[in-house]
Short mmCIF file of C-alpha atoms in Angstrom, two decimals:
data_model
loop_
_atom_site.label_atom_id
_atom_site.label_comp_id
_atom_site.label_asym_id
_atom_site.label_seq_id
_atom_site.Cartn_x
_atom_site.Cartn_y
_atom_site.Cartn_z
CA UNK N 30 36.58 -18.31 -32.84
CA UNK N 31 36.46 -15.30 -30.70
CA UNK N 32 34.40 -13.36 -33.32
CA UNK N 33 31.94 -15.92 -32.92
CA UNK N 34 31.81 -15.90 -29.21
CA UNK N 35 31.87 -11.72 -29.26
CA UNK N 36 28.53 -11.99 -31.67
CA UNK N 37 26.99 -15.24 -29.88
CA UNK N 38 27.41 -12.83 -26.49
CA UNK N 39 25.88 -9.89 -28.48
CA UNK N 40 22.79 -11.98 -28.98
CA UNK N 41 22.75 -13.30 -25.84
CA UNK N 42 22.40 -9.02 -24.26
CA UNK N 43 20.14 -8.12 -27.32
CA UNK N 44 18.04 -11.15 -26.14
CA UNK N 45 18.59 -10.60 -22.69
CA UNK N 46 17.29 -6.63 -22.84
CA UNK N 47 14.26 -7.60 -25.16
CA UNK N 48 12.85 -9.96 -22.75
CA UNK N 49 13.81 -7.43 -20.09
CA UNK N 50 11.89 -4.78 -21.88
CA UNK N 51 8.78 -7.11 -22.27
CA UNK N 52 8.77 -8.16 -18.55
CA UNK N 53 9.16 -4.74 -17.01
CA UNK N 54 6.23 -3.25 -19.77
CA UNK N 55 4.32 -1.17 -17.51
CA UNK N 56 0.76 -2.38 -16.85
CA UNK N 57 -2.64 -0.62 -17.60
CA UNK N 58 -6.62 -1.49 -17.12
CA UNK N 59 -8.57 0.29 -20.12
CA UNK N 60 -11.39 2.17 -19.96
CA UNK N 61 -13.47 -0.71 -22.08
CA UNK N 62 -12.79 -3.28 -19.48
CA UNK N 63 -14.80 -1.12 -16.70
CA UNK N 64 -18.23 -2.64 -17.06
CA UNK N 65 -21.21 0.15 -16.78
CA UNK N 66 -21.55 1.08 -13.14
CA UNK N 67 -22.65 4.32 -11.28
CA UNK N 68 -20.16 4.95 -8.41
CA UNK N 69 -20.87 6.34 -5.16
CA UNK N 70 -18.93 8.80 -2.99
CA UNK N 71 -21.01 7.88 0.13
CA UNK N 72 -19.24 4.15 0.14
CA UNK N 73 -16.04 6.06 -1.18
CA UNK N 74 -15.74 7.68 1.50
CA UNK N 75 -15.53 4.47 3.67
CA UNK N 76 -13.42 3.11 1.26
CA UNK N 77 -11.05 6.33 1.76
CA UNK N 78 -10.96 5.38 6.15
CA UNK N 79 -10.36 2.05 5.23
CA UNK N 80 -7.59 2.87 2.82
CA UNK N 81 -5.74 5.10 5.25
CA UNK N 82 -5.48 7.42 2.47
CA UNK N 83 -4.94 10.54 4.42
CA UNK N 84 -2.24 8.87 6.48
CA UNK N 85 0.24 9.81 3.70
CA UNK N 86 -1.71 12.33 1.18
CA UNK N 87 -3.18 14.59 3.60
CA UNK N 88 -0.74 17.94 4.16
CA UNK N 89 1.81 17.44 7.01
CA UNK N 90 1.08 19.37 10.64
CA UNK N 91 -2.29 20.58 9.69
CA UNK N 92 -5.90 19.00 11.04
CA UNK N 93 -7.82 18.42 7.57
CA UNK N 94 -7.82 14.71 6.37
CA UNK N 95 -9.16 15.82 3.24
CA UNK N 96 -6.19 18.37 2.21
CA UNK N 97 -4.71 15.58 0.16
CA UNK N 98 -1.80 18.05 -1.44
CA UNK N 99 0.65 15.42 -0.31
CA UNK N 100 4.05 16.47 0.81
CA UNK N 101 4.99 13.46 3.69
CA UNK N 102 8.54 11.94 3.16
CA UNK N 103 8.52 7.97 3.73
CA UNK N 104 11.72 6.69 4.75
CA UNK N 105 13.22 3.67 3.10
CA UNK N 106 15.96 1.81 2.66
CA UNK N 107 16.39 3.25 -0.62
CA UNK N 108 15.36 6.48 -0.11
CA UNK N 109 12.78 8.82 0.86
CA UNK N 110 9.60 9.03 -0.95
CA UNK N 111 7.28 11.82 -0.68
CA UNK N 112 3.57 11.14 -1.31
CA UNK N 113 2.08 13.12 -4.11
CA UNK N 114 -1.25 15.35 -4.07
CA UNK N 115 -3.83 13.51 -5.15
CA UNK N 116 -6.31 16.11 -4.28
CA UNK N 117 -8.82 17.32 -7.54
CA UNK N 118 -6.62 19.73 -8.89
CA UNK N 119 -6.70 19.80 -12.53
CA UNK N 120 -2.57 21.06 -12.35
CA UNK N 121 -0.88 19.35 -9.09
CA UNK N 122 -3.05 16.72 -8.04
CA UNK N 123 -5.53 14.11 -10.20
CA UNK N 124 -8.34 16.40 -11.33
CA UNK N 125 -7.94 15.41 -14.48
CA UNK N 126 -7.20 11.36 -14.28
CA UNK N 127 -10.21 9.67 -15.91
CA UNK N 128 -11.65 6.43 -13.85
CA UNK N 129 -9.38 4.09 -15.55
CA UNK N 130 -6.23 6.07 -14.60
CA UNK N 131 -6.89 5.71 -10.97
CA UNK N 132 -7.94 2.14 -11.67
CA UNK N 133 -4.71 1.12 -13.25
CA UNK N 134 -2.45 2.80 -10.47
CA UNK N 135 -3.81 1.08 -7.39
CA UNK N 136 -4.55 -2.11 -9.64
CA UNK N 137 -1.13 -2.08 -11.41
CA UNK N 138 1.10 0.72 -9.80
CA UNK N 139 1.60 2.04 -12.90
CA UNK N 140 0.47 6.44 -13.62
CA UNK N 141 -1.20 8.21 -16.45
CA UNK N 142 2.22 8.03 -18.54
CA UNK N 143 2.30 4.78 -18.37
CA UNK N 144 5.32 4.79 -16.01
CA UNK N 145 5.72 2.70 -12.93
CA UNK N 146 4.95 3.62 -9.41
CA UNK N 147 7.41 2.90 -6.92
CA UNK N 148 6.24 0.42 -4.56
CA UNK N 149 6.22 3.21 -1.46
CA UNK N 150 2.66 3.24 -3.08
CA UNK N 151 1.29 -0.11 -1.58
CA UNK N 152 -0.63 -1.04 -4.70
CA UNK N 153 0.50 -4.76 -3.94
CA UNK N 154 -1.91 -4.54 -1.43
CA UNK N 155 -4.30 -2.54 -3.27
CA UNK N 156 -4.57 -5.08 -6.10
CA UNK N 157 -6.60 -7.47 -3.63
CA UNK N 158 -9.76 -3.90 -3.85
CA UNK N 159 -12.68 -4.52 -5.23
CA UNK N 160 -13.29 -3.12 -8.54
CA UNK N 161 -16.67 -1.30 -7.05
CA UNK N 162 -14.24 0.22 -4.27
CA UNK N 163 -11.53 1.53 -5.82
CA UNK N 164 -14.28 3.32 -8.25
CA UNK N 165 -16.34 4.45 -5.42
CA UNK N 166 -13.00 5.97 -3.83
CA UNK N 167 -12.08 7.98 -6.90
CA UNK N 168 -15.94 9.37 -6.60
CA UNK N 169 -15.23 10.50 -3.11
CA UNK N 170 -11.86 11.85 -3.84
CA UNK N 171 -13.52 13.84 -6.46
CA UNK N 172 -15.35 16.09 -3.82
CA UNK N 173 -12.68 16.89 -1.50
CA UNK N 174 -11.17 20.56 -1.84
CA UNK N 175 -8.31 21.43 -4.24
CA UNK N 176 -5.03 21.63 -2.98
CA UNK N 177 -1.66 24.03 -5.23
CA UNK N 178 1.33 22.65 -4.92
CA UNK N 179 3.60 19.93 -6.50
CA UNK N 180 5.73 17.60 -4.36
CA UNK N 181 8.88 17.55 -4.75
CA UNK N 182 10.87 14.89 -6.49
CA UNK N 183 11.81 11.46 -3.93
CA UNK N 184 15.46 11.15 -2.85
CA UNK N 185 16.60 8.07 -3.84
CA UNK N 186 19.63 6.52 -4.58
CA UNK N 187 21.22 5.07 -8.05
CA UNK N 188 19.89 2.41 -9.21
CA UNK N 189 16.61 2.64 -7.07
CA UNK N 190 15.43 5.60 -8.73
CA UNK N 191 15.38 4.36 -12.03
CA UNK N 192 11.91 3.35 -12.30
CA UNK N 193 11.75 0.74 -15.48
CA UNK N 194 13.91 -1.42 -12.76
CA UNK N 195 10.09 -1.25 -10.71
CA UNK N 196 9.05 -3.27 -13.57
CA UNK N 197 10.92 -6.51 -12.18
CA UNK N 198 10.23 -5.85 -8.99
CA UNK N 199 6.74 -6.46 -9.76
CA UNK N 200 6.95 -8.96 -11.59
CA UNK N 201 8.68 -10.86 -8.35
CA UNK N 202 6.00 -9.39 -5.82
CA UNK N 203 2.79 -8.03 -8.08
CA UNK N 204 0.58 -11.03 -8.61
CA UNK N 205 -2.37 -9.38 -10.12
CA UNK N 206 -4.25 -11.75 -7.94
CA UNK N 207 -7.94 -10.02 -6.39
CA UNK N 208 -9.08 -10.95 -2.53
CA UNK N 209 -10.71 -14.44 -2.84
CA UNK N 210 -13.46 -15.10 0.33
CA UNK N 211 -12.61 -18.17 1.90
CA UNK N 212 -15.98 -20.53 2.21
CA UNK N 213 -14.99 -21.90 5.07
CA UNK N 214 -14.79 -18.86 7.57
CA UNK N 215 -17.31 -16.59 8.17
CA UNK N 216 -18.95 -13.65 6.79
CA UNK N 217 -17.37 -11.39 9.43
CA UNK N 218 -13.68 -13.12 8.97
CA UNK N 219 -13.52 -12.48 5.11
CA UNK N 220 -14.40 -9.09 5.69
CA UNK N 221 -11.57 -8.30 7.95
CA UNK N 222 -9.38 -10.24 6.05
CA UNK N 223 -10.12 -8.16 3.13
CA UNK N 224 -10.06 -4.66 5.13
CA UNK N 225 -6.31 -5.56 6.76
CA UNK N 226 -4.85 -7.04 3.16
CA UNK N 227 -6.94 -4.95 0.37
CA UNK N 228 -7.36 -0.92 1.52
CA UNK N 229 -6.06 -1.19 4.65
CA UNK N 230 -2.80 -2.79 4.06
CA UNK N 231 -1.52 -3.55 6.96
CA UNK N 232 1.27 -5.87 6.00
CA UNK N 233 3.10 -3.44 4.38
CA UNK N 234 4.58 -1.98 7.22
CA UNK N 235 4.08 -4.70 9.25
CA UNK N 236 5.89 -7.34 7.73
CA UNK N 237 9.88 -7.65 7.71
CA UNK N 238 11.48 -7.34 3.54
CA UNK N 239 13.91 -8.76 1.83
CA UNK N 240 16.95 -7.19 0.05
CA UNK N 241 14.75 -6.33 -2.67
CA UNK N 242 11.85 -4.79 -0.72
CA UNK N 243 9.71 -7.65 -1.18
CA UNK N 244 7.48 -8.82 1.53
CA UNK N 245 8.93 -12.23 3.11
CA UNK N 246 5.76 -14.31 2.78
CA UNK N 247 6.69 -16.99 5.51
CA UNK N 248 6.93 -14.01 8.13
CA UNK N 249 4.19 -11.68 6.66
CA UNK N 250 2.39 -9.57 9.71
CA UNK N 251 5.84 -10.69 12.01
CA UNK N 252 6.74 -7.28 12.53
CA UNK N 253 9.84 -5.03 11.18
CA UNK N 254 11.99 -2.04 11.45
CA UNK N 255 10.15 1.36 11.87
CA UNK N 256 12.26 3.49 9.04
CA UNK N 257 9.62 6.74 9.85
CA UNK N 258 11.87 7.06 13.31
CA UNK N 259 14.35 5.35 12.30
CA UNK N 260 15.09 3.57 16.08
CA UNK N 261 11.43 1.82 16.74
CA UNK N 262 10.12 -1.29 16.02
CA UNK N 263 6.69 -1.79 13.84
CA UNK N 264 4.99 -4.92 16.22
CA UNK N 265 4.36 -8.45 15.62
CA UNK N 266 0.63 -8.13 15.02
CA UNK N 267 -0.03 -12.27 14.44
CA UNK N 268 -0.39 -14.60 17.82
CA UNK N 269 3.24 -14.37 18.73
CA UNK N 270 2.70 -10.32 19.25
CA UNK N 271 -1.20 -10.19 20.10
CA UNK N 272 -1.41 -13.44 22.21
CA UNK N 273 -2.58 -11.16 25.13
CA UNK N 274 -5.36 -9.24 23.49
CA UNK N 275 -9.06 -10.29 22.99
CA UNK N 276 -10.81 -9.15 19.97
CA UNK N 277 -12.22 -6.82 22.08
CA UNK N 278 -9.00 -5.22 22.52
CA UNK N 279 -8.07 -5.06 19.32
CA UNK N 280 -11.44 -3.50 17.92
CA UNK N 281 -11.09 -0.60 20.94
CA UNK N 282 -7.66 -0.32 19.86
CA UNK N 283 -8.51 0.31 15.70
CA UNK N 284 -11.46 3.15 17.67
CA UNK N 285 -9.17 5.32 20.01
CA UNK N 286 -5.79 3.73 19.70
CA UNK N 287 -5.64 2.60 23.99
CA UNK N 288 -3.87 -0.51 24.47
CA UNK N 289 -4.98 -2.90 27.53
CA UNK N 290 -2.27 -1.89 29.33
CA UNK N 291 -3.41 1.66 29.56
CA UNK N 292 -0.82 3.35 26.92
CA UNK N 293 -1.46 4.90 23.63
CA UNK N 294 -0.49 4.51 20.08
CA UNK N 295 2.32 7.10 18.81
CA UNK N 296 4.26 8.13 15.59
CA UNK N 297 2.91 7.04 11.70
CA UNK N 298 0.16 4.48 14.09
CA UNK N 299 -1.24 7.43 15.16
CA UNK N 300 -1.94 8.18 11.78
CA UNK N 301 -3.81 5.04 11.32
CA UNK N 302 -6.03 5.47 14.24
CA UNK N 303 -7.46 8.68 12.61
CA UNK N 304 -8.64 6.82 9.80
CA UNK N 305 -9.91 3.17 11.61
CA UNK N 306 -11.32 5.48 13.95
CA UNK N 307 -13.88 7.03 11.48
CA UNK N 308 -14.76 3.36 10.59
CA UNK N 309 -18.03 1.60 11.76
CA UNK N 310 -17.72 -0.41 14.60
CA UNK N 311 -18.35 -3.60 12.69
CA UNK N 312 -15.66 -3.28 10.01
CA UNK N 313 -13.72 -2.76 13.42
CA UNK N 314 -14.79 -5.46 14.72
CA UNK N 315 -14.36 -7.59 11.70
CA UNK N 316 -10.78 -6.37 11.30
CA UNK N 317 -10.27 -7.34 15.08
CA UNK N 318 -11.53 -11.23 14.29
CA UNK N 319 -9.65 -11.37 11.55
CA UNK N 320 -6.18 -10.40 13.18
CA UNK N 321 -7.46 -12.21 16.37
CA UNK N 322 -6.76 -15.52 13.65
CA UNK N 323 -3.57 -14.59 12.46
CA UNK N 324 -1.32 -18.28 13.59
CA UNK N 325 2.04 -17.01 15.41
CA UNK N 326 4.99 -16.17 13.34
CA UNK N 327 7.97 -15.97 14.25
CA UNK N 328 9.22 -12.74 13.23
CA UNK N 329 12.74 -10.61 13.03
CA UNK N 330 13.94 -10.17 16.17
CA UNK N 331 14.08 -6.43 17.21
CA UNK N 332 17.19 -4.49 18.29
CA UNK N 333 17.89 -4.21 21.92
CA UNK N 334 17.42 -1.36 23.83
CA UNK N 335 19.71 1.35 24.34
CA UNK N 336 20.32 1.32 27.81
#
């Protein structure tokens, strides 16, 4: 009797850890599904503002957005990741990643070794790119200067840093899904729509997590903790939070980062500006209409203040 029951639970973990295994197989896009297209650096480099890219990848406390050697810690719950180079270099950075590389890591989060990226690396928002855009990007990122220098390793904790675990975790959160236009909105609307959820990802620090860093879909743009200071609150940026700014406000806002009551953006948001800001005004302005739609939510309350 109990042999039986020790080999029938036996089965049950070999069964268990195969379908495990399958589930959390890293992802890849192949170079034979990228139909014949010539890419252009020129869009790429809108692509790259729209992205945000240099928010993370560019060297801390020095004034070149291109200087992508990488470096910035991002505090988490689980840890603090440190964004890579992802400059040209043929050593440190991705010099040497062919088209369907960088494809398959903001497509599928998953790296040249076929290993997952942690999720620090918003691909769940950069599935929703365009497959023209995330080639033109890689064009563009192919001019910018070389930068020496690995990061170092994140610091997370056990079991977070494990990454075959990043396998489930996508297959909770990573649909695969690409940005859909809706027909019944305008031109204008889709395109901010796909600017804030495709490259410029906005939800992913604006929207409160779950336990398993997972995006809570019913309160998605409600606003969260700020882990980068560690005290602040990320805003509400749906009706509840916005309810007091025109479009107008919003698209001055994404230029120079003033808000309408005469302050100024600070910490990682400053970051953001320096990117939106190199925008044109009407991706600006499409971003602003698109927000400008966003139906309250009801977010996570934030902490009180310290008196």
């Amino acid at each position: 009797m109990w042999r039986k029951l020790i080999l029938a639970a036996v089965a049950a973990a070999v069964l268990g850890l195969g379908v495990f295994w399958i589930v959390t197989e890293p992802a890849t896009v192949s170079a034979s599904a990228l139909p014949a297209y010539v890419a252009d650096p020129t869009r790429g480099k809108a692509v790259f503002n729209a992205g945000g890219c240099a928010s993370c990848h560019a060297i801390p406390d020095q004034d070149d957005r291109t200087l992508l050697g990488g470096g910035l810690g991002i505090p988490s719950p689980f840890g603090t990741f440190y964004a890579p180079n992802i400059s040209p270099n043929p050593v440190d950075g991705i010099g040497r990643w062919t088209e369907a590389n960088f494809v398959t890591a903001l497509w599928k989060g998953t790296s040249p070794e076929g290993t997952h990226y942690f999720p620090a690396f918003p691909y769940a928002s950069y599935q929703r790119m365009k497959l023209e855009d995330v080639r033109d990007l890689f064009a563009y990122l192919k001019t910018l200067p070389q930068a020496a220098g690995k990061v170092r390793d994140h610091d997370l904790t056990f079991p977070f840093n494990i990454r075959r675990l990043v396998g489930g975790w996508k297959f909770l959160f990573l649909d695969g899904k690409p940005f859909v236009p809706d027909p019944t909105k305008s031109a204008e609307w889709n395109r901010g729509a796909y600017l804030v959820n495709g490259p410029g990802h906005c939800a992913e620090c604006h929207s409160p997590r779950n336990v398993l860093g997972g995006i809570i879909a019913s309160q998605r743009f409600g606003g969260g903790p700020d882990y980068e200071s560690n005290e602040g609150w990320v805003p509400n940026v749906t009706q509840k939070g916005l309810a007091d700014w025109s479009e107008q406000d919003i698209q001055s806002f994404l230029e120079d980062g003033g808000t309408p009551d005469g302050d100024s953006v600070s910490g990682s948001m400053k970051r953001v500006i320096k990117n939106t800001s190199q925008l044109d005004d009407a991706d600006r302005k499409a971003m602003a209409t698109y927000l400008k739609s966003l139906a309250p939510v009801e977010g996570p309350a934030p902490p009180a203040k310290k008196s």
